[in-house]
Amino acid sequence: QVHLVESGGGLVQAGGSLRLSCAASGRTFSTSAIGWFRQAPGKERDFVAAISRSGGALEYGDSVKGRFSISRDNAKNTVYLQMNTLKPEDTAVYYCVAGDALSAIKWRYDYRGQGTQVTVSS
């Protein structure tokens, strides 16, 4: 069992930055790949970014490449999502997920947090 808690969401103006955190407890954090997905009202849950167990492999969704950066600190059982140059279309609930392997496919992850709201005003 893995328990995930997201934090760091909020309201920011377009062009601004936010850093989301995903704190994990339960099974060994360092054995889990961690991903971020987001869901805007009325839309599907989309892939944002993912990081492998060691942090050596990263993957990003096309809409966030060059603006978002994912990293992890296994000593703190935490994964971060640094979001820069935010746009109104980034507005969504952001979810942290954990699984056995890095993937851009949401159903390949076994655990998901409750989410944190990110709102970008124009």
The first five atom37 places (N, CA, C, CB, O) and aatype in JSON, in Angstrom:
{
  "aatype": [5, 19, 8, 10, 19, 6, 15, 7, 7, 7, 10, 19, 5, 0, 7, 7, 15, 10, 1, 10, 15, 4, 0, 0, 15, 7, 1, 16, 13, 15, 16, 15, 0, 9, 7, 17, 13, 1, 5, 0, 14, 7, 11, 6, 1, 3, 13, 19, 0, 0, 9, 15, 1, 15, 7, 7, 0, 10, 6, 18, 7, 3, 15, 19, 11, 7, 1, 13, 15, 9, 15, 1, 3, 2, 0, 11, 2, 16, 19, 18, 10, 5, 12, 2, 16, 10, 11, 14, 6, 3, 16, 0, 19, 18, 18, 4, 19, 0, 7, 3, 0, 10, 15, 0, 9, 11, 17, 1, 18, 3, 18, 1, 7, 5, 7, 16, 5, 19, 16, 19, 15, 15],
  "atom_mask": [
    [1, 1, 1, 1, 1],
    [1, 1, 1, 1, 1],
    [1, 1, 1, 1, 1],
    [1, 1, 1, 1, 1],
    [1, 1, 1, 1, 1],
    [1, 1, 1, 1, 1],
    [1, 1, 1, 1, 1],
    [1, 1, 1, 0, 1],
    [1, 1, 1, 0, 1],
    [1, 1, 1, 0, 1],
    [1, 1, 1, 1, 1],
    [1, 1, 1, 1, 1],
    [1, 1, 1, 1, 1],
    [1, 1, 1, 1, 1],
    [1, 1, 1, 0, 1],
    [1, 1, 1, 0, 1],
    [1, 1, 1, 1, 1],
    [1, 1, 1, 1, 1],
    [1, 1, 1, 1, 1],
    [1, 1, 1, 1, 1],
    [1, 1, 1, 1, 1],
    [1, 1, 1, 1, 1],
    [1, 1, 1, 1, 1],
    [1, 1, 1, 1, 1],
    [1, 1, 1, 1, 1],
    [1, 1, 1, 0, 1],
    [1, 1, 1, 1, 1],
    [1, 1, 1, 1, 1],
    [1, 1, 1, 1, 1],
    [1, 1, 1, 1, 1],
    [1, 1, 1, 1, 1],
    [1, 1, 1, 1, 1],
    [1, 1, 1, 1, 1],
    [1, 1, 1, 1, 1],
    [1, 1, 1, 0, 1],
    [1, 1, 1, 1, 1],
    [1, 1, 1, 1, 1],
    [1, 1, 1, 1, 1],
    [1, 1, 1, 1, 1],
    [1, 1, 1, 1, 1],
    [1, 1, 1, 1, 1],
    [1, 1, 1, 0, 1],
    [1, 1, 1, 1, 1],
    [1, 1, 1, 1, 1],
    [1, 1, 1, 1, 1],
    [1, 1, 1, 1, 1],
    [1, 1, 1, 1, 1],
    [1, 1, 1, 1, 1],
    [1, 1, 1, 1, 1],
    [1, 1, 1, 1, 1],
    [1, 1, 1, 1, 1],
    [1, 1, 1, 1, 1],
    [1, 1, 1, 1, 1],
    [1, 1, 1, 1, 1],
    [1, 1, 1, 0, 1],
    [1, 1, 1, 0, 1],
    [1, 1, 1, 1, 1],
    [1, 1, 1, 1, 1],
    [1, 1, 1, 1, 1],
    [1, 1, 1, 1, 1],
    [1, 1, 1, 0, 1],
    [1, 1, 1, 1, 1],
    [1, 1, 1, 1, 1],
    [1, 1, 1, 1, 1],
    [1, 1, 1, 1, 1],
    [1, 1, 1, 0, 1],
    [1, 1, 1, 1, 1],
    [1, 1, 1, 1, 1],
    [1, 1, 1, 1, 1],
    [1, 1, 1, 1, 1],
    [1, 1, 1, 1, 1],
    [1, 1, 1, 1, 1],
    [1, 1, 1, 1, 1],
    [1, 1, 1, 1, 1],
    [1, 1, 1, 1, 1],
    [1, 1, 1, 1, 1],
    [1, 1, 1, 1, 1],
    [1, 1, 1, 1, 1],
    [1, 1, 1, 1, 1],
    [1, 1, 1, 1, 1],
    [1, 1, 1, 1, 1],
    [1, 1, 1, 1, 1],
    [1, 1, 1, 1, 1],
    [1, 1, 1, 1, 1],
    [1, 1, 1, 1, 1],
    [1, 1, 1, 1, 1],
    [1, 1, 1, 1, 1],
    [1, 1, 1, 1, 1],
    [1, 1, 1, 1, 1],
    [1, 1, 1, 1, 1],
    [1, 1, 1, 1, 1],
    [1, 1, 1, 1, 1],
    [1, 1, 1, 1, 1],
    [1, 1, 1, 1, 1],
    [1, 1, 1, 1, 1],
    [1, 1, 1, 1, 1],
    [1, 1, 1, 1, 1],
    [1, 1, 1, 1, 1],
    [1, 1, 1, 0, 1],
    [1, 1, 1, 1, 1],
    [1, 1, 1, 1, 1],
    [1, 1, 1, 1, 1],
    [1, 1, 1, 1, 1],
    [1, 1, 1, 1, 1],
    [1, 1, 1, 1, 1],
    [1, 1, 1, 1, 1],
    [1, 1, 1, 1, 1],
    [1, 1, 1, 1, 1],
    [1, 1, 1, 1, 1],
    [1, 1, 1, 1, 1],
    [1, 1, 1, 1, 1],
    [1, 1, 1, 1, 1],
    [1, 1, 1, 0, 1],
    [1, 1, 1, 1, 1],
    [1, 1, 1, 0, 1],
    [1, 1, 1, 1, 1],
    [1, 1, 1, 1, 1],
    [1, 1, 1, 1, 1],
    [1, 1, 1, 1, 1],
    [1, 1, 1, 1, 1],
    [1, 1, 1, 1, 1],
    [1, 1, 1, 1, 1]
  ],
  "atom_positions": [
    [[0.85, -1.2, 0.0], [0.0, 0.0, 0.0], [0.88, 1.25, 0.0], [-0.95, 0.01, 1.23], [1.87, 1.31, 0.72]],
    [[0.5, 2.24, -0.8], [1.21, 3.52, -0.84], [0.2, 4.62, -0.62], [1.98, 3.71, -2.18], [-0.85, 4.65, -1.26]],
    [[0.52, 5.52, 0.27], [-0.34, 6.69, 0.52], [0.36, 7.92, -0.03], [-0.65, 6.85, 2.04], [1.5, 8.2, 0.32]],
    [[-0.34, 8.65, -0.91], [0.24, 9.82, -1.57], [-0.52, 11.08, -1.18], [0.23, 9.64, -3.1], [-1.75, 11.09, -1.16]],
    [[0.21, 12.13, -0.87], [-0.41, 13.4, -0.52], [0.24, 14.51, -1.33], [-0.28, 13.69, 1.0], [1.45, 14.74, -1.24]],
    [[-0.58, 15.19, -2.14], [-0.09, 16.3, -2.95], [-0.24, 17.62, -2.19], [-0.83, 16.37, -4.29], [-1.13, 17.77, -1.36]],
    [[0.64, 18.56, -2.49], [0.54, 19.89, -1.93], [1.2, 20.88, -2.88], [1.19, 19.96, -0.52], [1.89, 20.48, -3.82]],
    [[0.97, 22.17, -2.62], [1.64, 23.2, -3.41], [0.77, 23.85, -4.46], [0.0, 0.0, 0.0], [1.21, 24.8, -5.12]],
    [[-0.45, 23.38, -4.63], [-1.33, 24.0, -5.6], [-1.79, 25.37, -5.14], [0.0, 0.0, 0.0], [-1.55, 25.76, -3.99]],
    [[-2.45, 26.1, -6.04], [-2.95, 27.42, -5.69], [-3.3, 28.21, -6.91], [0.0, 0.0, 0.0], [-3.43, 27.68, -8.01]],
    [[-3.46, 29.51, -6.69], [-3.82, 30.44, -7.76], [-2.58, 31.24, -8.15], [-4.98, 31.4, -7.32], [-1.89, 31.78, -7.29]],
    [[-2.31, 31.31, -9.44], [-1.14, 32.04, -9.92], [-1.5, 32.72, -11.24], [0.07, 31.09, -10.1], [-2.36, 32.24, -11.98]],
    [[-0.85, 33.81, -11.52], [-1.08, 34.5, -12.78], [-0.32, 33.81, -13.92], [-0.65, 35.97, -12.68], [0.69, 33.15, -13.69]],
    [[-0.81, 33.97, -15.12], [-0.13, 33.42, -16.29], [1.3, 33.92, -16.34], [-0.88, 33.8, -17.59], [1.57, 35.1, -16.1]],
    [[2.21, 33.02, -16.66], [3.63, 33.34, -16.67], [4.33, 33.05, -15.37], [0.0, 0.0, 0.0], [5.56, 33.06, -15.3]],
    [[3.56, 32.79, -14.32], [4.13, 32.5, -13.02], [4.56, 31.05, -12.85], [0.0, 0.0, 0.0], [4.51, 30.26, -13.78]],
    [[4.98, 30.73, -11.62], [5.49, 29.39, -11.32], [4.86, 28.84, -10.05], [7.02, 29.41, -11.19], [4.45, 29.59, -9.17]],
    [[4.81, 27.54, -9.98], [4.4, 26.82, -8.78], [5.24, 25.55, -8.69], [2.86, 26.49, -8.8], [5.7, 25.03, -9.7]],
    [[5.43, 25.08, -7.46], [6.08, 23.78, -7.28], [5.14, 22.88, -6.5], [7.45, 23.92, -6.56], [4.78, 23.18, -5.36]],
    [[4.77, 21.79, -7.11], [3.93, 20.81, -6.43], [4.82, 19.76, -5.79], [2.94, 20.15, -7.42], [5.9, 19.43, -6.28]],
    [[4.34, 19.23, -4.66], [5.03, 18.15, -3.97], [4.1, 16.96, -3.83], [5.54, 18.61, -2.59], [2.89, 17.12, -3.68]],
    [[4.68, 15.78, -3.89], [3.95, 14.54, -3.66], [4.72, 13.77, -2.59], [3.79, 13.7, -4.98], [5.8, 13.24, -2.85]],
    [[4.16, 13.72, -1.4], [4.78, 13.0, -0.29], [4.19, 11.6, -0.19], [4.6, 13.78, 1.04], [2.97, 11.43, -0.21]],
    [[5.06, 10.61, -0.09], [4.6, 9.22, -0.09], [4.93, 8.53, 1.23], [5.23, 8.45, -1.25], [5.95, 8.8, 1.86]],
    [[4.06, 7.63, 1.62], [4.31, 6.78, 2.77], [3.78, 5.39, 2.45], [3.64, 7.35, 4.07], [2.99, 5.22, 1.52]],
    [[4.21, 4.42, 3.21], [3.76, 3.05, 2.94], [4.92, 2.22, 2.42], [0.0, 0.0, 0.0], [5.99, 2.2, 3.03]],
    [[4.73, 1.54, 1.31], [5.77, 0.68, 0.76], [6.97, 1.54, 0.35], [5.24, -0.14, -0.44], [6.85, 2.76, 0.19]],
    [[8.07, 0.92, 0.19], [9.32, 1.63, -0.04], [9.19, 2.58, -1.23], [10.46, 0.65, -0.28], [8.98, 2.15, -2.36]],
    [[9.34, 3.86, -0.96], [9.16, 4.89, -1.97], [10.13, 4.72, -3.11], [9.31, 6.27, -1.35], [9.78, 4.92, -4.27]],
    [[11.36, 4.36, -2.78], [12.4, 4.29, -3.8], [12.16, 3.18, -4.82], [13.74, 4.09, -3.15], [12.82, 3.16, -5.86]],
    [[11.24, 2.26, -4.56], [10.94, 1.19, -5.51], [9.79, 1.56, -6.43], [10.61, -0.09, -4.77], [9.38, 0.74, -7.26]],
    [[9.26, 2.77, -6.31], [8.1, 3.18, -7.1], [8.45, 4.23, -8.13], [7.01, 3.7, -6.18], [9.18, 5.19, -7.84]],
    [[7.93, 4.05, -9.34], [7.92, 5.13, -10.3], [6.77, 6.06, -9.91], [7.76, 4.6, -11.78], [5.73, 5.61, -9.44]],
    [[6.97, 7.35, -10.11], [5.96, 8.33, -9.73], [5.58, 9.17, -10.93], [6.48, 9.23, -8.6], [6.44, 9.57, -11.72]],
    [[4.3, 9.43, -11.06], [3.84, 10.25, -12.18], [2.9, 11.34, -11.71], [0.0, 0.0, 0.0], [2.37, 11.3, -10.6]],
    [[2.72, 12.31, -12.58], [1.73, 13.37, -12.37], [0.76, 13.37, -13.54], [2.42, 14.78, -12.21], [1.17, 13.32, -14.7]],
    [[-0.52, 13.43, -13.22], [-1.57, 13.58, -14.21], [-2.41, 14.79, -13.8], [-2.44, 12.28, -14.33], [-2.37, 15.23, -12.65]],
    [[-3.16, 15.32, -14.74], [-4.03, 16.44, -14.41], [-5.37, 16.27, -15.11], [-3.38, 17.78, -14.8], [-5.48, 15.65, -16.17]],
    [[-6.38, 16.85, -14.47], [-7.73, 16.75, -15.04], [-8.44, 18.08, -14.88], [-8.53, 15.62, -14.37], [-8.64, 18.57, -13.77]],
    [[-8.82, 18.66, -16.0], [-9.6, 19.88, -16.01], [-11.09, 19.5, -16.07], [-9.21, 20.8, -17.21], [-11.42, 18.4, -16.5]],
    [[-11.97, 20.39, -15.64], [-13.41, 20.08, -15.64], [-13.89, 19.66, -17.02], [-14.21, 21.29, -15.15], [-13.64, 20.35, -18.01]],
    [[-14.59, 18.53, -17.07], [-15.15, 18.06, -18.33], [-14.17, 17.42, -19.28], [0.0, 0.0, 0.0], [-14.53, 17.09, -20.41]],
    [[-12.92, 17.23, -18.82], [-11.9, 16.66, -19.71], [-11.33, 15.37, -19.12], [-10.77, 17.67, -19.95], [-11.51, 15.06, -17.94]],
    [[-10.62, 14.63, -19.99], [-9.95, 13.42, -19.53], [-8.76, 13.77, -18.65], [-9.5, 12.57, -20.74], [-8.25, 14.89, -18.67]],
    [[-8.35, 12.76, -17.86], [-7.15, 12.93, -17.05], [-5.94, 12.72, -17.96], [-7.13, 11.94, -15.82], [-5.77, 11.65, -18.54]],
    [[-5.09, 13.75, -18.08], [-3.97, 13.73, -19.01], [-2.64, 13.56, -18.31], [-3.96, 14.99, -19.82], [-2.46, 13.98, -17.17]],
    [[-1.73, 12.94, -19.01], [-0.38, 12.74, -18.5], [0.39, 14.05, -18.48], [0.35, 11.7, -19.33], [0.32, 14.83, -19.43]],
    [[1.12, 14.29, -17.39], [1.93, 15.49, -17.27], [3.42, 15.13, -17.27], [1.57, 16.27, -16.0], [4.19, 15.61, -18.11]],
    [[3.81, 14.28, -16.34], [5.23, 13.92, -16.22], [5.37, 12.67, -15.38], [6.04, 15.08, -15.59], [4.47, 12.32, -14.61]],
    [[6.5, 11.99, -15.53], [6.78, 10.81, -14.71], [8.27, 10.65, -14.52], [6.18, 9.54, -15.35], [9.07, 11.12, -15.33]],
    [[8.63, 9.98, -13.44], [10.04, 9.78, -13.1], [10.22, 8.34, -12.64], [10.52, 10.78, -12.01], [9.37, 7.79, -11.93]],
    [[11.31, 7.73, -13.06], [11.57, 6.34, -12.71], [11.99, 6.22, -11.25], [12.64, 5.75, -13.63], [12.17, 7.22, -10.55]],
    [[12.15, 4.97, -10.81], [12.49, 4.7, -9.42], [13.76, 5.43, -8.99], [12.64, 3.2, -9.2], [13.82, 6.01, -7.91]],
    [[14.77, 5.39, -9.84], [16.06, 5.98, -9.49], [16.14, 7.46, -9.81], [17.16, 5.26, -10.21], [17.03, 8.16, -9.35]],
    [[15.19, 7.93, -10.62], [15.25, 9.3, -11.09], [16.03, 9.45, -12.37], [0.0, 0.0, 0.0], [16.17, 10.56, -12.89]],
    [[16.54, 8.34, -12.9], [17.37, 8.41, -14.09], [16.6, 8.55, -15.39], [0.0, 0.0, 0.0], [17.17, 8.94, -16.4]],
    [[15.34, 8.25, -15.36], [14.5, 8.37, -16.57], [13.34, 9.3, -16.28], [13.98, 6.97, -17.03], [12.69, 9.22, -15.24]],
    [[13.08, 10.19, -17.23], [12.02, 11.17, -17.1], [11.17, 11.15, -18.37], [12.59, 12.59, -16.83], [11.66, 10.82, -19.45]],
    [[9.92, 11.49, -18.22], [9.06, 11.61, -19.39], [8.08, 12.74, -19.15], [8.32, 10.28, -19.68], [7.63, 12.95, -18.02]],
    [[7.75, 13.49, -20.22], [6.86, 14.63, -20.1], [5.78, 14.59, -21.18], [7.65, 15.95, -20.18], [6.0, 14.08, -22.28]],
    [[4.62, 15.13, -20.84], [3.59, 15.31, -21.84], [3.99, 16.43, -22.79], [0.0, 0.0, 0.0], [4.72, 17.34, -22.41]],
    [[3.51, 16.36, -24.02], [3.92, 17.34, -25.03], [3.58, 18.77, -24.63], [3.26, 17.02, -26.36], [4.33, 19.7, -24.94]],
    [[2.48, 18.96, -23.95], [2.03, 20.32, -23.63], [2.85, 20.99, -22.54], [0.58, 20.3, -23.22], [2.75, 22.2, -22.34]],
    [[3.66, 20.23, -21.83], [4.43, 20.81, -20.72], [5.93, 20.75, -20.93], [4.07, 20.11, -19.42], [6.7, 21.28, -20.12]],
    [[6.37, 20.11, -22.0], [7.81, 19.99, -22.26], [8.46, 21.37, -22.34], [8.07, 19.21, -23.56], [7.95, 22.27, -23.0]],
    [[9.58, 21.51, -21.64], [10.29, 22.78, -21.64], [9.81, 23.75, -20.59], [0.0, 0.0, 0.0], [10.47, 24.76, -20.33]],
    [[8.66, 23.46, -19.97], [8.12, 24.35, -18.93], [8.08, 23.69, -17.56], [6.73, 24.82, -19.32], [8.27, 24.35, -16.54]],
    [[7.82, 22.4, -17.53], [7.7, 21.66, -16.26], [8.92, 20.77, -16.08], [6.39, 20.82, -16.24], [9.55, 20.32, -17.04]],
    [[9.25, 20.52, -14.81], [10.37, 19.65, -14.49], [10.01, 18.77, -13.3], [11.65, 20.48, -14.2], [9.54, 19.27, -12.28]],
    [[10.23, 17.47, -13.44], [9.94, 16.54, -12.35], [11.24, 16.07, -11.72], [9.11, 15.34, -12.85], [12.24, 15.85, -12.42]],
    [[11.24, 15.92, -10.41], [12.42, 15.43, -9.7], [11.97, 14.67, -8.46], [13.38, 16.61, -9.32], [10.81, 14.75, -8.07]],
    [[12.88, 13.96, -7.86], [12.52, 13.22, -6.65], [13.67, 13.25, -5.66], [12.15, 11.77, -6.98], [14.84, 13.37, -6.02]],
    [[13.29, 13.16, -4.38], [14.24, 13.07, -3.29], [13.85, 11.83, -2.49], [14.23, 14.38, -2.39], [12.94, 11.87, -1.66]],
    [[14.53, 10.73, -2.74], [14.16, 9.48, -2.08], [14.4, 9.51, -0.57], [14.94, 8.33, -2.69], [13.74, 8.79, 0.18]],
    [[15.32, 10.33, -0.14], [15.57, 10.46, 1.31], [14.39, 11.1, 2.02], [16.85, 11.28, 1.56], [14.16, 10.86, 3.2]],
    [[13.64, 11.92, 1.28], [12.48, 12.6, 1.86], [11.16, 11.98, 1.41], [12.5, 14.08, 1.49], [10.08, 12.47, 1.75]],
    [[11.25, 10.89, 0.63], [10.04, 10.23, 0.1], [9.13, 11.23, -0.61], [9.26, 9.54, 1.24], [7.91, 11.21, -0.43]],
    [[9.72, 12.1, -1.4], [8.95, 13.17, -2.03], [9.35, 13.33, -3.5], [9.15, 14.49, -1.28], [10.52, 13.23, -3.86]],
    [[8.34, 13.58, -4.32], [8.55, 13.93, -5.72], [8.03, 15.35, -5.93], [7.83, 12.92, -6.69], [7.02, 15.75, -5.36]],
    [[8.75, 16.1, -6.74], [8.4, 17.49, -7.01], [8.04, 17.69, -8.48], [9.55, 18.42, -6.61], [8.57, 17.01, -9.36]],
    [[7.14, 18.63, -8.71], [6.83, 19.04, -10.07], [6.97, 20.57, -10.11], [5.37, 18.58, -10.51], [6.11, 21.3, -9.62]],
    [[8.06, 21.02, -10.7], [8.29, 22.45, -10.86], [7.59, 22.9, -12.14], [9.81, 22.8, -10.89], [7.87, 22.37, -13.21]],
    [[6.7, 23.86, -12.01], [5.91, 24.33, -13.15], [6.22, 25.8, -13.39], [4.38, 24.12, -12.9], [5.94, 26.65, -12.56]],
    [[6.8, 26.07, -14.54], [7.17, 27.44, -14.91], [6.37, 27.89, -16.12], [8.67, 27.54, -15.21], [5.77, 27.08, -16.82]],
    [[6.36, 29.19, -16.34], [5.66, 29.78, -17.48], [4.24, 29.21, -17.59], [6.44, 29.53, -18.79], [3.82, 28.74, -18.65]],
    [[3.54, 29.26, -16.5], [2.2, 28.67, -16.46], [1.23, 29.41, -17.37], [1.67, 28.66, -15.03], [1.32, 30.62, -17.56]],
    [[0.31, 28.64, -17.94], [-0.69, 29.17, -18.85], [-2.1, 28.87, -18.3], [-0.52, 28.57, -20.27], [-2.26, 27.93, -17.52]],
    [[-3.08, 29.64, -18.68], [-4.45, 29.35, -18.22], [-4.89, 27.91, -18.54], [-5.44, 30.33, -18.85], [-5.66, 27.32, -17.78]],
    [[-4.4, 27.36, -19.62], [-4.79, 25.99, -19.98], [-4.12, 24.93, -19.09], [-4.44, 25.72, -21.44], [-4.43, 23.75, -19.21]],
    [[-3.23, 25.35, -18.21], [-2.66, 24.43, -17.22], [-3.58, 24.26, -16.02], [-1.29, 24.93, -16.77], [-3.33, 23.42, -15.15]],
    [[-4.64, 25.05, -15.96], [-5.58, 24.96, -14.85], [-6.22, 23.57, -14.81], [-6.66, 26.03, -14.98], [-6.8, 23.11, -15.79]],
    [[-6.1, 22.92, -13.65], [-6.6, 21.56, -13.49], [-6.35, 21.11, -12.06], [-5.93, 20.58, -14.5], [-5.67, 21.78, -11.28]],
    [[-6.91, 19.95, -11.72], [-6.52, 19.26, -10.51], [-5.36, 18.34, -10.88], [-7.72, 18.45, -9.87], [-5.45, 17.56, -11.83]],
    [[-4.28, 18.44, -10.13], [-3.08, 17.67, -10.42], [-3.0, 16.5, -9.42], [-1.8, 18.57, -10.34], [-3.11, 16.68, -8.21]],
    [[-2.81, 15.31, -9.97], [-2.77, 14.1, -9.18], [-1.4, 13.46, -9.26], [-3.85, 13.12, -9.63], [-0.77, 13.45, -10.32]],
    [[-0.94, 12.93, -8.16], [0.28, 12.17, -8.08], [-0.08, 10.68, -8.07], [1.1, 12.56, -6.81], [-1.03, 10.27, -7.4]],
    [[0.67, 9.87, -8.82], [0.39, 8.44, -8.9], [1.69, 7.66, -8.7], [-0.26, 8.07, -10.27], [2.78, 8.17, -8.94]],
    [[1.55, 6.42, -8.24], [2.73, 5.56, -8.01], [2.5, 4.19, -8.61], [3.03, 5.44, -6.5], [1.39, 3.66, -8.57]],
    [[3.56, 3.61, -9.15], [3.46, 2.29, -9.75], [4.82, 1.65, -9.87], [0.0, 0.0, 0.0], [5.83, 2.18, -9.39]],
    [[4.84, 0.5, -10.52], [6.08, -0.27, -10.63], [7.03, 0.27, -11.68], [5.76, -1.7, -10.94], [8.25, 0.1, -11.57]],
    [[6.5, 0.93, -12.7], [7.36, 1.38, -13.79], [6.87, 2.7, -14.34], [7.42, 0.34, -14.9], [5.68, 3.0, -14.29]],
    [[7.78, 3.47, -14.86], [7.46, 4.76, -15.48], [6.53, 4.53, -16.67], [8.75, 5.51, -15.92], [6.78, 3.65, -17.49]],
    [[5.47, 5.32, -16.75], [4.53, 5.19, -17.87], [3.75, 6.48, -18.02], [3.57, 4.0, -17.65], [3.56, 7.23, -17.07]],
    [[3.3, 6.73, -19.23], [2.42, 7.86, -19.52], [0.95, 7.43, -19.52], [2.8, 8.5, -20.86], [0.07, 8.23, -19.82]],
    [[0.71, 6.17, -19.19], [-0.64, 5.61, -19.21], [-1.16, 5.5, -17.78], [-0.66, 4.22, -19.9], [-0.55, 4.84, -16.94]],
    [[-2.28, 6.15, -17.5], [-2.72, 6.28, -16.12], [-3.09, 4.96, -15.47], [-3.89, 7.21, -16.05], [-2.89, 4.79, -14.27]],
    [[-3.63, 4.0, -16.23], [-4.06, 2.77, -15.58], [-2.9, 1.82, -15.28], [-5.07, 2.06, -16.44], [-3.11, 0.74, -14.73]],
    [[-1.69, 2.21, -15.63], [-0.53, 1.4, -15.27], [-0.01, 1.74, -13.88], [0.57, 1.59, -16.28], [0.95, 1.12, -13.4]],
    [[-0.62, 2.72, -13.24], [-0.24, 3.07, -11.88], [-1.25, 2.47, -10.9], [-0.15, 4.61, -11.71], [-2.43, 2.35, -11.2]],
    [[-0.75, 2.09, -9.73], [-1.59, 1.39, -8.76], [-2.19, 2.3, -7.7], [-0.78, 0.33, -8.08], [-3.22, 1.96, -7.11]],
    [[-1.58, 3.45, -7.46], [-2.02, 4.32, -6.37], [-2.11, 5.76, -6.87], [-1.05, 4.23, -5.17], [-1.38, 6.18, -7.77]],
    [[-3.02, 6.5, -6.27], [-3.24, 7.89, -6.65], [-3.59, 8.71, -5.43], [-4.33, 8.01, -7.7], [-4.3, 8.24, -4.55]],
    [[-3.09, 9.94, -5.38], [-3.43, 10.84, -4.29], [-4.76, 11.53, -4.53], [0.0, 0.0, 0.0], [-5.45, 11.25, -5.52]],
    [[-5.12, 12.42, -3.63], [-6.42, 13.11, -3.71], [-6.4, 14.3, -4.65], [-6.85, 13.57, -2.34], [-7.45, 14.79, -5.06]],
    [[-5.22, 14.77, -5.0], [-5.11, 15.86, -5.94], [-4.96, 17.22, -5.28], [0.0, 0.0, 0.0], [-5.33, 17.42, -4.13]],
    [[-4.41, 18.15, -6.05], [-4.28, 19.54, -5.61], [-4.66, 20.44, -6.78], [-2.82, 19.85, -5.11], [-4.28, 20.2, -7.92]],
    [[-5.43, 21.48, -6.47], [-5.94, 22.36, -7.52], [-4.9, 23.39, -7.91], [-7.23, 23.06, -7.06], [-4.29, 24.03, -7.05]],
    [[-4.71, 23.55, -9.21], [-3.88, 24.6, -9.77], [-4.76, 25.46, -10.67], [-2.65, 24.01, -10.56], [-5.42, 24.96, -11.58]],
    [[-4.78, 26.75, -10.39], [-5.57, 27.67, -11.2], [-4.66, 28.78, -11.71], [-6.75, 28.27, -10.37], [-3.98, 29.45, -10.93]],
    [[-4.65, 28.96, -13.02], [-3.82, 29.97, -13.64], [-4.73, 31.02, -14.26], [-2.87, 29.34, -14.71], [-5.53, 30.73, -15.15]],
    [[-4.61, 32.23, -13.79], [-5.45, 33.31, -14.29], [-4.75, 34.05, -15.43], [-5.8, 34.29, -13.16], [-3.53, 34.16, -15.47]],
    [[-5.56, 34.55, -16.34], [-5.0, 35.25, -17.51], [-4.84, 36.73, -17.26], [-5.88, 35.03, -18.74], [-4.38, 37.46, -18.14]]
  ]
}
